[in-house]
Short mmCIF file of C-alpha atoms in Angstrom, two decimals:
data_model
loop_
_atom_site.label_atom_id
_atom_site.label_comp_id
_atom_site.label_asym_id
_atom_site.label_seq_id
_atom_site.Cartn_x
_atom_site.Cartn_y
_atom_site.Cartn_z
CA MET A 1 36.64 66.26 -104.52
CA VAL A 2 37.93 68.59 -107.21
CA SER A 3 41.15 66.63 -107.51
CA HIS A 4 39.22 63.35 -107.85
CA ALA A 5 37.08 64.80 -110.63
CA GLU A 6 40.19 66.10 -112.40
CA GLU A 7 41.77 62.67 -112.07
CA LEU A 8 38.65 61.09 -113.59
CA LEU A 9 38.82 63.52 -116.50
CA ARG A 10 42.47 62.64 -117.12
CA ALA A 11 41.75 58.90 -116.89
CA THR A 12 39.01 59.11 -119.52
CA ALA A 13 40.93 61.38 -121.89
CA GLY A 14 41.69 58.46 -124.23
CA VAL A 15 38.01 57.61 -124.75
CA ALA A 16 36.93 59.08 -128.09
CA ASP A 17 33.18 58.65 -127.70
CA GLU A 18 31.22 61.82 -128.52
CA LYS A 19 29.02 61.47 -125.43
CA MET A 20 32.11 61.05 -123.26
CA ASN A 21 33.73 64.13 -124.80
CA ASP A 22 30.58 66.15 -124.11
CA LEU A 23 30.45 64.86 -120.54
CA ARG A 24 34.13 65.65 -119.99
CA GLU A 25 33.60 69.19 -121.28
CA ARG A 26 30.62 69.77 -118.96
CA ILE A 27 32.49 68.35 -115.97
CA GLY A 28 35.52 70.48 -116.83
CA GLN A 29 33.38 73.62 -116.97
CA SER A 30 31.74 72.71 -113.65
CA LEU A 31 35.18 72.23 -112.10
CA ARG A 32 36.38 75.62 -113.36
CA ASP A 33 33.24 77.26 -111.97
CA ALA A 34 33.68 75.49 -108.63
CA LYS A 35 37.32 76.62 -108.41
CA LEU A 36 36.29 80.23 -109.06
CA ARG A 37 33.57 80.07 -106.40
CA LEU A 38 36.02 78.54 -103.91
CA ALA A 39 38.57 81.27 -104.64
CA ASP A 40 35.89 83.94 -104.11
CA ALA A 41 34.77 82.32 -100.86
CA GLU A 42 38.37 82.09 -99.68
CA GLY A 43 38.91 85.78 -100.42
CA ALA A 44 35.76 86.74 -98.53
CA LEU A 45 36.79 84.58 -95.57
CA VAL A 46 40.25 86.14 -95.49
CA ASP A 47 38.74 89.63 -95.57
CA LYS A 48 36.33 88.82 -92.73
CA THR A 49 39.13 87.26 -90.68
CA LYS A 50 41.33 90.32 -91.14
CA ALA A 51 38.44 92.59 -90.11
CA ALA A 52 37.82 90.50 -86.99
CA ALA A 53 41.51 90.57 -86.13
CA ARG A 54 41.60 94.37 -86.52
CA ALA A 55 38.49 94.75 -84.34
CA THR A 56 40.00 92.49 -81.69
CA ASP A 57 43.27 94.41 -81.78
CA ASP A 58 41.43 97.71 -81.41
CA PHE A 59 39.39 96.36 -78.48
CA VAL A 60 42.48 95.06 -76.68
CA HIS A 61 44.30 98.36 -77.14
CA GLU A 62 41.31 100.36 -75.89
CA ASN A 63 40.45 97.99 -72.99
CA PRO A 64 43.59 96.10 -71.95
CA TRP A 65 42.43 95.09 -68.48
CA ARG A 66 39.02 93.99 -69.67
CA ALA A 67 40.75 91.84 -72.31
CA VAL A 68 42.97 90.27 -69.64
CA GLY A 69 39.89 89.53 -67.52
CA VAL A 70 38.00 87.96 -70.42
CA ALA A 71 41.03 85.83 -71.31
CA ALA A 72 41.35 84.68 -67.68
CA VAL A 73 37.69 83.70 -67.45
CA VAL A 74 37.84 81.83 -70.75
CA GLY A 75 40.99 80.03 -69.57
CA LEU A 76 39.35 79.03 -66.30
CA LEU A 77 36.25 77.73 -68.07
CA LEU A 78 38.29 75.73 -70.55
CA GLY A 79 40.42 74.33 -67.73
CA ALA A 80 37.32 73.27 -65.81
CA ILE A 81 35.83 71.60 -68.88
CA ILE A 82 39.05 69.78 -69.72
CA SER A 83 39.66 68.63 -66.14
CA ARG A 84 36.21 66.97 -66.00
CA ARG A 85 37.11 64.57 -68.81
#
């Protein structure tokens, strides 16, 4: 969506109407704000993913056999679900 809006801004760059210039400026600012929010959200998601990976790694190291059992049960359930289709 961001790339489409940027493309629209580039396509209308030759239009010299004052209203169009104002609209392009507002859309450009909205795009910059959206990019910043997306970058912040991406950073937060990466941080949460790393924390979850660390917690999983700690759990597996502290409880290796329980982790193997959980993985086996999940594998069996997924196999049963897939084989029904």
